[in-house]
Amino acid sequence: MGENEKILANESKVLSPQRVQYYDIAIESGKGALLRDANGKEYIDLLASASSTNTGHAHPHIAAAISEQANKLIQYTPAYFANVPAAKLAERLCALAPISGPVKLTWGNSGSDANDAIIKFSRAYTGRQYLVSFTGAYHGSTYGSLSMSSCSLNMARKMGPMLPGVVKVPYPDAWAQLPNETEDEFVDRMFAAFKLPFETYLPAEETAVILIEPIQGDGGITKAPQKFMEKIYQFAHENGILFAVDEINQGMGRTGKWWSIQNFPGIEPDLMSVGKSLASGLPLSAVIGRAEIMDSLGSPANVFTTAGNPVTTAASLATLDVIEDEHLVERSARLGKVAADFFTKEQEKFAFIGAFRMYGLDGGIDIVDPATGKADREATTKLIYRMFELGVLIISLKDNVLRFQPPLVITDEQLAQAFEIMDQAFAELQAGKLSLPANAANIGW
């Protein structure tokens, strides 16, 4: 029995079964875009810890900042006193926010509680109760963010009743457009579906916020059409509804922009939630918004003992340094084009590669049955498992979507090596050489 197997066997005795199952490994170390498991096997990381390590693993500048701060002060609750790194970071993040006018923020420990905070501030500022989110959304696992989410039945099963006042509307994702339907027709149809609740049972004047992932992450890496975003944005403003965006998965340079909402010219959020890569994977989140909204709640409505602590905020300051100094936003945009070229060529070679979407180093690649064009879960599982065996770490979303989100520091050579491995796995699938792993039924969402 190897070290991976020993660790997992011991862990299984004491860990609640909450992990989404993919591969039986225990990650031991990482550097840049490379990972090593407890057995000593190395992988090229195409997942970046669910887009929470955009700056890669163990970046020396970030590791040094963590160590230096830990030797000064690990924790003293920001609920009572300021600390130097958090104060500096607040100013810097507010300056980066794609929001005009005075901007303020509040700290949290995770993206989940950041979206809970959006609920709190939206209701406080507007004095309204109803909350609107979209199907396919993943907003988190705390009770409020869980209630706003809609990408897995296990995010609601056995836990009802959920938070009251939440209304979910259809997201205009890549699979909702009908054959021969123009984009304008698609947008009009999806906007009509969006408006239906407001016309039948949901009073707009009692609605506090519309929360959306401009580009959905766990929903399959898919971008809403610009015209749809414009329509719901205008609707929100016309009805005094706050417009909030979830940047937890898709922010921090992931899409070739600082924030995913910047892929939609002319649209500015009232509130935005940030997490994951904010501190390169350390537990830190923030809600950033218009100052008048952020002033609508007093302490201790959104105070946490450890939120915004010195070590995590020092890590975040260093993370911003790395993104800026190493031009990772621009790097994501450039390498995203390289990735799009690769998948375009693979699509021509392999009929089971359906549509794909690439926004910077942020992609979703659909694996389909060539005969029917429908999602092929078995083929997807065969592919990701074979890539894993060959030394590439990648997972699936929505049964048949390859989740492509490497660290933004991945080198050109590492990306090319990963593409060689992916091409090999594609070719082996086409040749009928791949079989399902023994635990296939448990793999994936």
CSV table of C-alpha atoms in Angstrom, one decimal:
chain,number,residue,atom,x,y,z
A,1,MET,CA,0.0,0.0,0.0
A,2,GLY,CA,1.4,3.4,-1.0
A,3,GLU,CA,1.3,6.6,1.1
A,4,ASN,CA,-1.7,7.9,-0.8
A,5,GLU,CA,-3.6,4.8,0.1
A,6,LYS,CA,-2.5,4.8,3.7
A,7,ILE,CA,-3.5,8.4,4.2
A,8,LEU,CA,-6.9,8.0,2.5
A,9,ALA,CA,-7.7,4.8,4.5
A,10,ASN,CA,-7.0,6.5,7.8
A,11,GLU,CA,-8.8,9.7,6.8
A,12,SER,CA,-11.9,7.8,5.7
A,13,LYS,CA,-12.4,6.6,9.3
A,14,VAL,CA,-12.8,10.2,10.6
A,15,LEU,CA,-13.9,12.4,7.7
A,16,SER,CA,-17.5,13.1,6.8
A,17,PRO,CA,-18.1,12.1,3.1
A,18,GLN,CA,-18.3,15.6,1.8
A,19,ARG,CA,-15.5,15.5,-0.8
A,20,VAL,CA,-16.6,15.3,-4.5
A,21,GLN,CA,-14.9,12.1,-5.6
A,22,TYR,CA,-12.4,12.1,-8.5
A,23,TYR,CA,-9.0,10.4,-7.8
A,24,ASP,CA,-7.5,8.6,-4.8
A,25,ILE,CA,-4.6,10.8,-4.1
A,26,ALA,CA,-3.3,13.0,-1.2
A,27,ILE,CA,-1.6,16.1,-2.4
A,28,GLU,CA,1.8,16.5,-0.6
A,29,SER,CA,3.4,19.5,-2.2
A,30,GLY,CA,3.3,21.9,-5.2
A,31,LYS,CA,5.3,24.5,-7.0
A,32,GLY,CA,3.9,26.8,-9.6
A,33,ALA,CA,1.6,24.7,-11.8
A,34,LEU,CA,3.0,21.4,-10.6
A,35,LEU,CA,1.7,19.2,-7.9
A,36,ARG,CA,3.2,16.1,-6.2
A,37,ASP,CA,1.2,13.5,-4.3
A,38,ALA,CA,2.1,11.5,-1.3
A,39,ASN,CA,3.5,8.7,-3.5
A,40,GLY,CA,5.8,11.1,-5.2
A,41,LYS,CA,4.0,11.3,-8.5
A,42,GLU,CA,4.0,14.7,-10.2
A,43,TYR,CA,1.1,16.3,-12.1
A,44,ILE,CA,0.5,19.3,-14.2
A,45,ASP,CA,-2.3,21.2,-12.5
A,46,LEU,CA,-5.2,22.3,-14.8
A,47,LEU,CA,-7.6,23.0,-11.9
A,48,ALA,CA,-5.7,25.5,-9.7
A,49,SER,CA,-7.5,24.2,-6.6
A,50,ALA,CA,-10.9,25.2,-8.1
A,51,SER,CA,-9.4,28.5,-9.3
A,52,SER,CA,-8.2,29.4,-5.8
A,53,THR,CA,-4.5,29.3,-6.6
A,54,ASN,CA,-4.3,31.6,-9.6
A,55,THR,CA,-0.8,32.5,-8.6
A,56,GLY,CA,0.3,28.9,-8.4
A,57,HIS,CA,1.5,26.8,-5.6
A,58,ALA,CA,4.0,28.0,-3.0
A,59,HIS,CA,4.9,31.2,-4.8
A,60,PRO,CA,8.1,32.4,-3.1
A,61,HIS,CA,6.8,36.0,-2.7
A,62,ILE,CA,3.5,34.9,-1.2
A,63,ALA,CA,5.2,32.2,1.0
A,64,ALA,CA,7.7,34.8,2.3
A,65,ALA,CA,4.9,37.3,3.1
A,66,ILE,CA,3.0,34.6,5.0
A,67,SER,CA,6.1,33.6,7.0
A,68,GLU,CA,7.1,37.2,7.7
A,69,GLN,CA,3.7,38.1,9.0
A,70,ALA,CA,3.3,34.9,11.0
A,71,ASN,CA,6.5,35.8,12.8
A,72,LYS,CA,5.0,39.2,13.7
A,73,LEU,CA,1.4,38.5,14.5
A,74,ILE,CA,-0.7,35.6,13.4
A,75,GLN,CA,-4.1,36.7,14.7
A,76,TYR,CA,-5.9,39.4,16.6
A,77,THR,CA,-9.5,39.7,15.8
A,78,PRO,CA,-10.3,42.5,13.4
A,79,ALA,CA,-13.7,42.6,15.1
A,80,TYR,CA,-12.2,44.9,17.7
A,81,PHE,CA,-8.9,46.3,16.4
A,82,ALA,CA,-7.4,47.2,13.0
A,83,ASN,CA,-4.3,45.4,11.7
A,84,VAL,CA,-1.8,46.8,9.3
A,85,PRO,CA,-2.0,44.3,6.4
A,86,ALA,CA,-5.8,44.4,6.4
A,87,ALA,CA,-5.9,48.2,6.4
A,88,LYS,CA,-3.5,48.3,3.5
A,89,LEU,CA,-5.4,45.6,1.6
A,90,ALA,CA,-8.8,47.3,2.0
A,91,GLU,CA,-7.6,50.4,0.3
A,92,ARG,CA,-5.9,48.5,-2.5
A,93,LEU,CA,-8.9,46.3,-3.2
A,94,CYS,CA,-11.3,49.1,-3.2
A,95,ALA,CA,-9.2,50.9,-5.8
A,96,LEU,CA,-9.2,47.8,-8.0
A,97,ALA,CA,-13.0,47.4,-7.9
A,98,PRO,CA,-14.8,48.0,-11.2
A,99,ILE,CA,-17.3,50.3,-9.3
A,100,SER,CA,-17.5,54.1,-9.8
A,101,GLY,CA,-17.7,56.5,-6.8
A,102,PRO,CA,-16.8,55.8,-3.2
A,103,VAL,CA,-16.3,52.1,-2.5
A,104,LYS,CA,-16.0,50.2,0.8
A,105,LEU,CA,-15.6,46.5,1.7
A,106,THR,CA,-16.3,44.0,4.5
A,107,TRP,CA,-14.2,40.9,5.3
A,108,GLY,CA,-15.1,37.2,5.4
A,109,ASN,CA,-13.5,33.8,5.7
A,110,SER,CA,-14.8,32.3,2.5
A,111,GLY,CA,-16.7,33.0,-0.7
A,112,SER,CA,-19.7,31.4,0.9
A,113,ASP,CA,-20.0,33.9,3.7
A,114,ALA,CA,-19.2,36.7,1.2
A,115,ASN,CA,-22.4,35.8,-0.6
A,116,ASP,CA,-24.3,35.6,2.7
A,117,ALA,CA,-23.0,39.2,3.3
A,118,ILE,CA,-24.5,40.3,-0.1
A,119,ILE,CA,-27.8,39.0,1.2
A,120,LYS,CA,-27.4,40.9,4.4
A,121,PHE,CA,-26.3,44.2,2.9
A,122,SER,CA,-28.9,44.1,0.1
A,123,ARG,CA,-31.8,43.6,2.5
A,124,ALA,CA,-30.5,46.2,4.9
A,125,TYR,CA,-29.9,48.8,2.2
A,126,THR,CA,-33.2,48.3,0.3
A,127,GLY,CA,-35.5,47.3,3.1
A,128,ARG,CA,-36.7,44.6,0.8
A,129,GLN,CA,-36.8,40.8,1.3
A,130,TYR,CA,-36.7,39.0,-2.0
A,131,LEU,CA,-33.4,37.7,-3.6
A,132,VAL,CA,-33.0,36.5,-7.2
A,133,SER,CA,-30.3,34.1,-8.4
A,134,PHE,CA,-29.8,31.8,-11.4
A,135,THR,CA,-30.0,28.1,-12.2
A,136,GLY,CA,-26.6,26.5,-12.5
A,137,ALA,CA,-25.1,28.9,-9.9
A,138,TYR,CA,-22.6,27.9,-7.3
A,139,HIS,CA,-22.5,30.6,-4.6
A,140,GLY,CA,-21.3,28.6,-1.6
A,141,SER,CA,-22.2,26.2,1.2
A,142,THR,CA,-23.2,28.4,4.1
A,143,TYR,CA,-27.0,28.5,4.6
A,144,GLY,CA,-27.7,31.7,2.7
A,145,SER,CA,-25.3,31.1,-0.2
A,146,LEU,CA,-26.5,27.5,-0.4
A,147,SER,CA,-30.1,28.7,-0.8
A,148,MET,CA,-28.9,30.9,-3.6
A,149,SER,CA,-27.1,28.1,-5.4
A,150,SER,CA,-28.5,25.7,-8.0
A,151,CYS,CA,-26.0,23.3,-9.5
A,152,SER,CA,-26.4,20.1,-7.4
A,153,LEU,CA,-29.4,18.5,-5.8
A,154,ASN,CA,-27.2,17.7,-2.8
A,155,MET,CA,-27.0,21.4,-2.1
A,156,ALA,CA,-30.7,21.3,-1.1
A,157,ARG,CA,-31.4,17.6,-0.3
A,158,LYS,CA,-32.3,16.9,3.3
A,159,MET,CA,-31.7,20.5,4.4
A,160,GLY,CA,-35.0,22.2,3.8
A,161,PRO,CA,-36.6,24.5,4.3
A,162,MET,CA,-34.0,26.8,2.7
A,163,LEU,CA,-33.7,30.5,3.3
A,164,PRO,CA,-37.0,32.1,2.4
A,165,GLY,CA,-37.4,34.8,-0.2
A,166,VAL,CA,-35.0,33.2,-2.8
A,167,VAL,CA,-36.3,33.0,-6.4
A,168,LYS,CA,-34.2,31.3,-9.1
A,169,VAL,CA,-34.5,32.1,-12.7
A,170,PRO,CA,-32.9,30.4,-15.8
A,171,TYR,CA,-29.3,31.2,-16.6
A,172,PRO,CA,-28.7,31.8,-20.3
A,173,ASP,CA,-26.1,29.1,-20.6
A,174,ALA,CA,-24.4,27.6,-23.6
A,175,TRP,CA,-26.8,24.7,-23.7
A,176,ALA,CA,-30.1,26.6,-23.5
A,177,GLN,CA,-29.9,28.1,-27.0
A,178,LEU,CA,-32.2,26.2,-29.5
A,179,PRO,CA,-31.0,25.0,-32.9
A,180,ASN,CA,-31.4,27.8,-35.5
A,181,GLU,CA,-32.2,30.3,-32.8
A,182,THR,CA,-30.3,33.6,-33.3
A,183,GLU,CA,-28.6,35.2,-30.3
A,184,ASP,CA,-31.2,38.0,-30.3
A,185,GLU,CA,-34.0,35.5,-30.2
A,186,PHE,CA,-32.2,33.5,-27.5
A,187,VAL,CA,-31.7,36.6,-25.4
A,188,ASP,CA,-35.3,37.7,-25.8
A,189,ARG,CA,-36.6,34.2,-24.8
A,190,MET,CA,-34.3,34.0,-21.7
A,191,PHE,CA,-35.2,37.6,-20.6
A,192,ALA,CA,-38.9,36.7,-20.9
A,193,ALA,CA,-38.2,33.7,-18.6
A,194,PHE,CA,-36.3,36.1,-16.2
A,195,LYS,CA,-39.3,38.5,-16.2
A,196,LEU,CA,-42.0,35.9,-15.7
A,197,PRO,CA,-41.7,35.7,-11.9
A,198,PHE,CA,-41.9,39.5,-11.7
A,199,GLU,CA,-45.0,39.5,-13.8
A,200,THR,CA,-46.8,36.8,-11.8
A,201,TYR,CA,-45.8,36.5,-8.2
A,202,LEU,CA,-42.5,38.4,-7.4
A,203,PRO,CA,-43.1,42.1,-6.7
A,204,ALA,CA,-40.1,44.0,-8.2
A,205,GLU,CA,-40.6,46.7,-5.6
A,206,GLU,CA,-40.0,44.1,-2.8
A,207,THR,CA,-36.9,42.6,-4.5
A,208,ALA,CA,-33.5,43.5,-2.9
A,209,VAL,CA,-30.9,42.0,-5.2
A,210,ILE,CA,-30.1,40.1,-8.4
A,211,LEU,CA,-27.0,38.0,-7.8
A,212,ILE,CA,-25.3,36.5,-10.9
A,213,GLU,CA,-22.1,34.9,-12.0
A,214,PRO,CA,-21.4,36.8,-15.2
A,215,ILE,CA,-19.4,33.7,-16.2
A,216,GLN,CA,-20.7,30.6,-14.4
A,217,GLY,CA,-17.9,28.4,-13.0
A,218,ASP,CA,-19.3,25.1,-11.6
A,219,GLY,CA,-22.2,25.5,-14.0
A,220,GLY,CA,-19.9,24.6,-16.8
A,221,ILE,CA,-17.7,27.7,-17.5
A,222,THR,CA,-20.2,29.5,-19.6
A,223,LYS,CA,-20.8,33.2,-20.2
A,224,ALA,CA,-24.1,35.1,-20.3
A,225,PRO,CA,-24.7,37.0,-23.5
A,226,GLN,CA,-23.8,40.7,-23.3
A,227,LYS,CA,-27.4,41.8,-24.4
A,228,PHE,CA,-28.9,39.6,-21.7
A,229,MET,CA,-26.7,41.2,-19.0
A,230,GLU,CA,-27.6,44.6,-20.3
A,231,LYS,CA,-31.4,43.8,-20.1
A,232,ILE,CA,-31.3,42.5,-16.5
A,233,TYR,CA,-28.9,45.3,-15.5
A,234,GLN,CA,-31.4,47.9,-16.8
A,235,PHE,CA,-34.3,46.1,-15.2
A,236,ALA,CA,-32.5,46.2,-11.9
A,237,HIS,CA,-31.8,49.9,-12.1
A,238,GLU,CA,-35.4,50.7,-13.2
A,239,ASN,CA,-36.8,48.9,-10.2
A,240,GLY,CA,-34.4,49.9,-7.5
A,241,ILE,CA,-33.0,46.4,-7.3
A,242,LEU,CA,-29.3,46.0,-6.5
A,243,PHE,CA,-27.1,44.3,-9.1
A,244,ALA,CA,-24.5,42.0,-7.5
A,245,VAL,CA,-21.9,39.8,-9.1
A,246,ASP,CA,-20.1,36.7,-7.8
A,247,GLU,CA,-16.4,37.0,-8.7
A,248,ILE,CA,-15.2,34.2,-6.4
A,249,ASN,CA,-14.4,31.6,-9.1
A,250,GLN,CA,-14.0,33.9,-12.1
A,251,GLY,CA,-12.2,37.0,-10.6
A,252,MET,CA,-8.5,37.7,-9.8
A,253,GLY,CA,-7.3,37.6,-13.5
A,254,ARG,CA,-8.9,34.2,-14.3
A,255,THR,CA,-10.7,35.4,-17.5
A,256,GLY,CA,-7.9,37.6,-18.9
A,257,LYS,CA,-9.5,40.6,-17.0
A,258,TRP,CA,-9.1,41.5,-13.3
A,259,TRP,CA,-12.8,40.7,-12.9
A,260,SER,CA,-15.2,38.7,-15.0
A,261,ILE,CA,-17.7,41.5,-15.1
A,262,GLN,CA,-15.2,43.5,-17.1
A,263,ASN,CA,-16.0,41.2,-20.0
A,264,PHE,CA,-19.3,43.1,-20.2
A,265,PRO,CA,-18.7,46.7,-21.2
A,266,GLY,CA,-21.0,49.3,-19.6
A,267,ILE,CA,-22.0,47.2,-16.6
A,268,GLU,CA,-20.9,48.1,-13.1
A,269,PRO,CA,-22.0,46.0,-10.1
A,270,ASP,CA,-23.4,47.6,-6.9
A,271,LEU,CA,-21.9,44.7,-4.9
A,272,MET,CA,-19.3,42.0,-5.7
A,273,SER,CA,-18.2,39.0,-3.7
A,274,VAL,CA,-14.5,37.9,-3.9
A,275,GLY,CA,-12.7,34.9,-2.5
A,276,LYS,CA,-10.7,31.8,-3.5
A,277,SER,CA,-7.6,33.3,-5.1
A,278,LEU,CA,-7.9,36.6,-3.2
A,279,ALA,CA,-5.3,35.3,-0.8
A,280,SER,CA,-4.0,32.5,-3.0
A,281,GLY,CA,-6.2,30.0,-1.3
A,282,LEU,CA,-5.9,31.1,2.3
A,283,PRO,CA,-9.3,31.6,4.0
A,284,LEU,CA,-10.1,35.2,3.1
A,285,SER,CA,-13.1,36.8,1.3
A,286,ALA,CA,-14.5,40.2,0.8
A,287,VAL,CA,-17.7,42.0,-0.3
A,288,ILE,CA,-16.9,45.2,-2.1
A,289,GLY,CA,-19.6,47.7,-2.9
A,290,ARG,CA,-20.9,51.2,-3.2
A,291,ALA,CA,-20.1,53.0,0.1
A,292,GLU,CA,-23.7,53.9,0.8
A,293,ILE,CA,-24.7,50.2,0.6
A,294,MET,CA,-21.8,49.1,2.7
A,295,ASP,CA,-22.7,51.7,5.4
A,296,SER,CA,-26.2,50.2,5.8
A,297,LEU,CA,-25.3,47.7,8.4
A,298,GLY,CA,-23.5,48.3,11.7
A,299,SER,CA,-21.4,46.0,13.8
A,300,PRO,CA,-21.6,43.1,14.6
A,301,ALA,CA,-23.9,42.3,11.7
A,302,ASN,CA,-21.1,40.9,9.5
A,303,VAL,CA,-18.1,40.4,11.9
A,304,PHE,CA,-16.1,37.2,12.2
A,305,THR,CA,-13.3,36.6,14.6
A,306,THR,CA,-10.8,35.6,12.0
A,307,ALA,CA,-12.0,37.4,8.9
A,308,GLY,CA,-9.4,39.8,7.6
A,309,ASN,CA,-6.7,38.5,9.9
A,310,PRO,CA,-3.1,39.6,9.5
A,311,VAL,CA,-1.7,36.5,7.8
A,312,THR,CA,-4.4,36.1,5.2
A,313,THR,CA,-4.4,39.8,4.3
A,314,ALA,CA,-0.6,39.8,4.1
A,315,ALA,CA,-0.9,36.8,1.7
A,316,SER,CA,-3.5,38.8,-0.3
A,317,LEU,CA,-1.3,41.8,-0.6
A,318,ALA,CA,1.5,39.6,-1.9
A,319,THR,CA,-1.0,37.9,-4.3
A,320,LEU,CA,-1.9,41.3,-5.8
A,321,ASP,CA,1.9,42.0,-6.1
A,322,VAL,CA,2.4,38.8,-8.1
A,323,ILE,CA,-0.6,39.4,-10.3
A,324,GLU,CA,0.6,42.9,-11.1
A,325,ASP,CA,4.3,42.4,-11.3
A,326,GLU,CA,4.1,39.2,-13.3
A,327,HIS,CA,1.4,40.5,-15.5
A,328,LEU,CA,-0.8,37.5,-14.9
A,329,VAL,CA,-4.0,39.2,-16.2
A,330,GLU,CA,-2.3,39.7,-19.5
A,331,ARG,CA,-0.7,36.3,-19.4
A,332,SER,CA,-4.1,34.7,-18.9
A,333,ALA,CA,-5.5,36.5,-21.9
A,334,ARG,CA,-2.5,35.4,-24.1
A,335,LEU,CA,-2.4,31.8,-23.0
A,336,GLY,CA,-6.2,31.6,-23.3
A,337,LYS,CA,-5.8,32.3,-27.0
A,338,VAL,CA,-3.2,29.5,-27.2
A,339,ALA,CA,-5.6,27.1,-25.4
A,340,ALA,CA,-8.5,28.1,-27.8
A,341,ASP,CA,-6.3,27.4,-30.8
A,342,PHE,CA,-5.4,24.0,-29.3
A,343,PHE,CA,-9.0,23.0,-28.6
A,344,THR,CA,-10.1,24.3,-32.1
A,345,LYS,CA,-7.6,21.9,-33.7
A,346,GLU,CA,-8.7,19.0,-31.4
A,347,GLN,CA,-12.3,19.7,-32.2
A,348,GLU,CA,-11.5,19.2,-35.9
A,349,LYS,CA,-9.8,15.8,-35.1
A,350,PHE,CA,-12.2,14.3,-32.6
A,351,ALA,CA,-16.0,14.3,-33.2
A,352,PHE,CA,-16.6,13.8,-29.5
A,353,ILE,CA,-15.4,17.3,-28.7
A,354,GLY,CA,-18.5,19.4,-28.9
A,355,ALA,CA,-18.6,23.1,-28.3
A,356,PHE,CA,-16.0,24.7,-26.0
A,357,ARG,CA,-15.7,28.1,-24.3
A,358,MET,CA,-12.5,29.8,-23.4
A,359,TYR,CA,-12.2,33.2,-21.5
A,360,GLY,CA,-8.5,33.7,-20.8
A,361,LEU,CA,-7.2,30.6,-19.0
A,362,ASP,CA,-10.7,29.6,-18.1
A,363,GLY,CA,-12.4,27.0,-20.2
A,364,GLY,CA,-15.2,24.5,-20.5
A,365,ILE,CA,-14.9,21.7,-23.1
A,366,ASP,CA,-18.0,19.7,-23.8
A,367,ILE,CA,-17.6,15.9,-24.4
A,368,VAL,CA,-20.5,14.5,-26.4
A,369,ASP,CA,-21.7,11.4,-28.2
A,370,PRO,CA,-20.8,12.1,-31.9
A,371,ALA,CA,-24.0,10.2,-33.0
A,372,THR,CA,-26.4,12.2,-31.0
A,373,GLY,CA,-24.5,15.4,-29.9
A,374,LYS,CA,-25.7,14.7,-26.3
A,375,ALA,CA,-23.6,14.8,-23.2
A,376,ASP,CA,-21.4,11.7,-22.8
A,377,ARG,CA,-20.6,11.2,-19.1
A,378,GLU,CA,-18.8,7.9,-19.6
A,379,ALA,CA,-16.5,9.3,-22.2
A,380,THR,CA,-15.7,12.3,-20.0
A,381,THR,CA,-14.9,10.1,-17.0
A,382,LYS,CA,-12.6,7.9,-19.2
A,383,LEU,CA,-10.8,11.0,-20.4
A,384,ILE,CA,-10.2,12.7,-17.1
A,385,TYR,CA,-9.1,9.5,-15.5
A,386,ARG,CA,-6.7,8.7,-18.3
A,387,MET,CA,-5.3,12.3,-18.2
A,388,PHE,CA,-4.8,11.8,-14.4
A,389,GLU,CA,-2.9,8.5,-15.1
A,390,LEU,CA,-0.7,10.4,-17.6
A,391,GLY,CA,0.1,13.2,-15.1
A,392,VAL,CA,-2.5,15.9,-15.8
A,393,LEU,CA,-4.9,16.9,-13.0
A,394,ILE,CA,-8.3,17.9,-14.5
A,395,ILE,CA,-11.9,17.3,-13.5
A,396,SER,CA,-15.4,17.4,-15.0
A,397,LEU,CA,-18.4,19.6,-14.4
A,398,LYS,CA,-22.0,19.0,-15.4
A,399,ASP,CA,-21.3,15.4,-16.2
A,400,ASN,CA,-19.5,16.1,-19.5
A,401,VAL,CA,-17.6,19.4,-19.3
A,402,LEU,CA,-13.8,19.4,-18.9
A,403,ARG,CA,-12.9,22.1,-16.4
A,404,PHE,CA,-9.8,23.9,-17.7
A,405,GLN,CA,-8.5,26.4,-15.1
A,406,PRO,CA,-4.7,26.1,-14.7
A,407,PRO,CA,-2.7,28.4,-12.5
A,408,LEU,CA,-2.1,31.7,-14.4
A,409,VAL,CA,1.7,31.1,-13.8
A,410,ILE,CA,1.7,27.9,-15.8
A,411,THR,CA,4.7,28.1,-18.2
A,412,ASP,CA,4.3,27.9,-22.0
A,413,GLU,CA,6.3,24.6,-21.8
A,414,GLN,CA,4.1,23.1,-19.1
A,415,LEU,CA,0.9,24.1,-21.0
A,416,ALA,CA,2.3,22.5,-24.2
A,417,GLN,CA,3.1,19.3,-22.3
A,418,ALA,CA,-0.4,19.2,-20.8
A,419,PHE,CA,-1.8,19.6,-24.3
A,420,GLU,CA,0.3,16.6,-25.6
A,421,ILE,CA,-1.1,14.5,-22.8
A,422,MET,CA,-4.7,15.6,-23.5
A,423,ASP,CA,-4.2,14.9,-27.2
A,424,GLN,CA,-2.9,11.4,-26.3
A,425,ALA,CA,-6.0,10.7,-24.2
A,426,PHE,CA,-8.3,12.0,-26.9
A,427,ALA,CA,-6.7,9.7,-29.5
A,428,GLU,CA,-6.9,6.7,-27.1
A,429,LEU,CA,-10.6,7.3,-26.5
A,430,GLN,CA,-11.2,7.5,-30.3
A,431,ALA,CA,-9.3,4.3,-30.8
A,432,GLY,CA,-11.5,2.6,-28.2
A,433,LYS,CA,-8.5,2.0,-25.9
A,434,LEU,CA,-10.0,3.6,-22.7
A,435,SER,CA,-12.1,1.9,-20.1
A,436,LEU,CA,-13.9,3.2,-17.1
A,437,PRO,CA,-12.1,3.1,-13.7
A,438,ALA,CA,-13.6,0.8,-11.1
A,439,ASN,CA,-15.1,3.7,-9.1
A,440,ALA,CA,-16.5,5.4,-12.1
A,441,ALA,CA,-20.0,5.6,-10.7
A,442,ASN,CA,-18.7,7.7,-7.8
A,443,ILE,CA,-16.6,10.1,-9.9
A,444,GLY,CA,-17.8,13.7,-10.5
A,445,TRP,CA,-20.6,15.9,-9.3
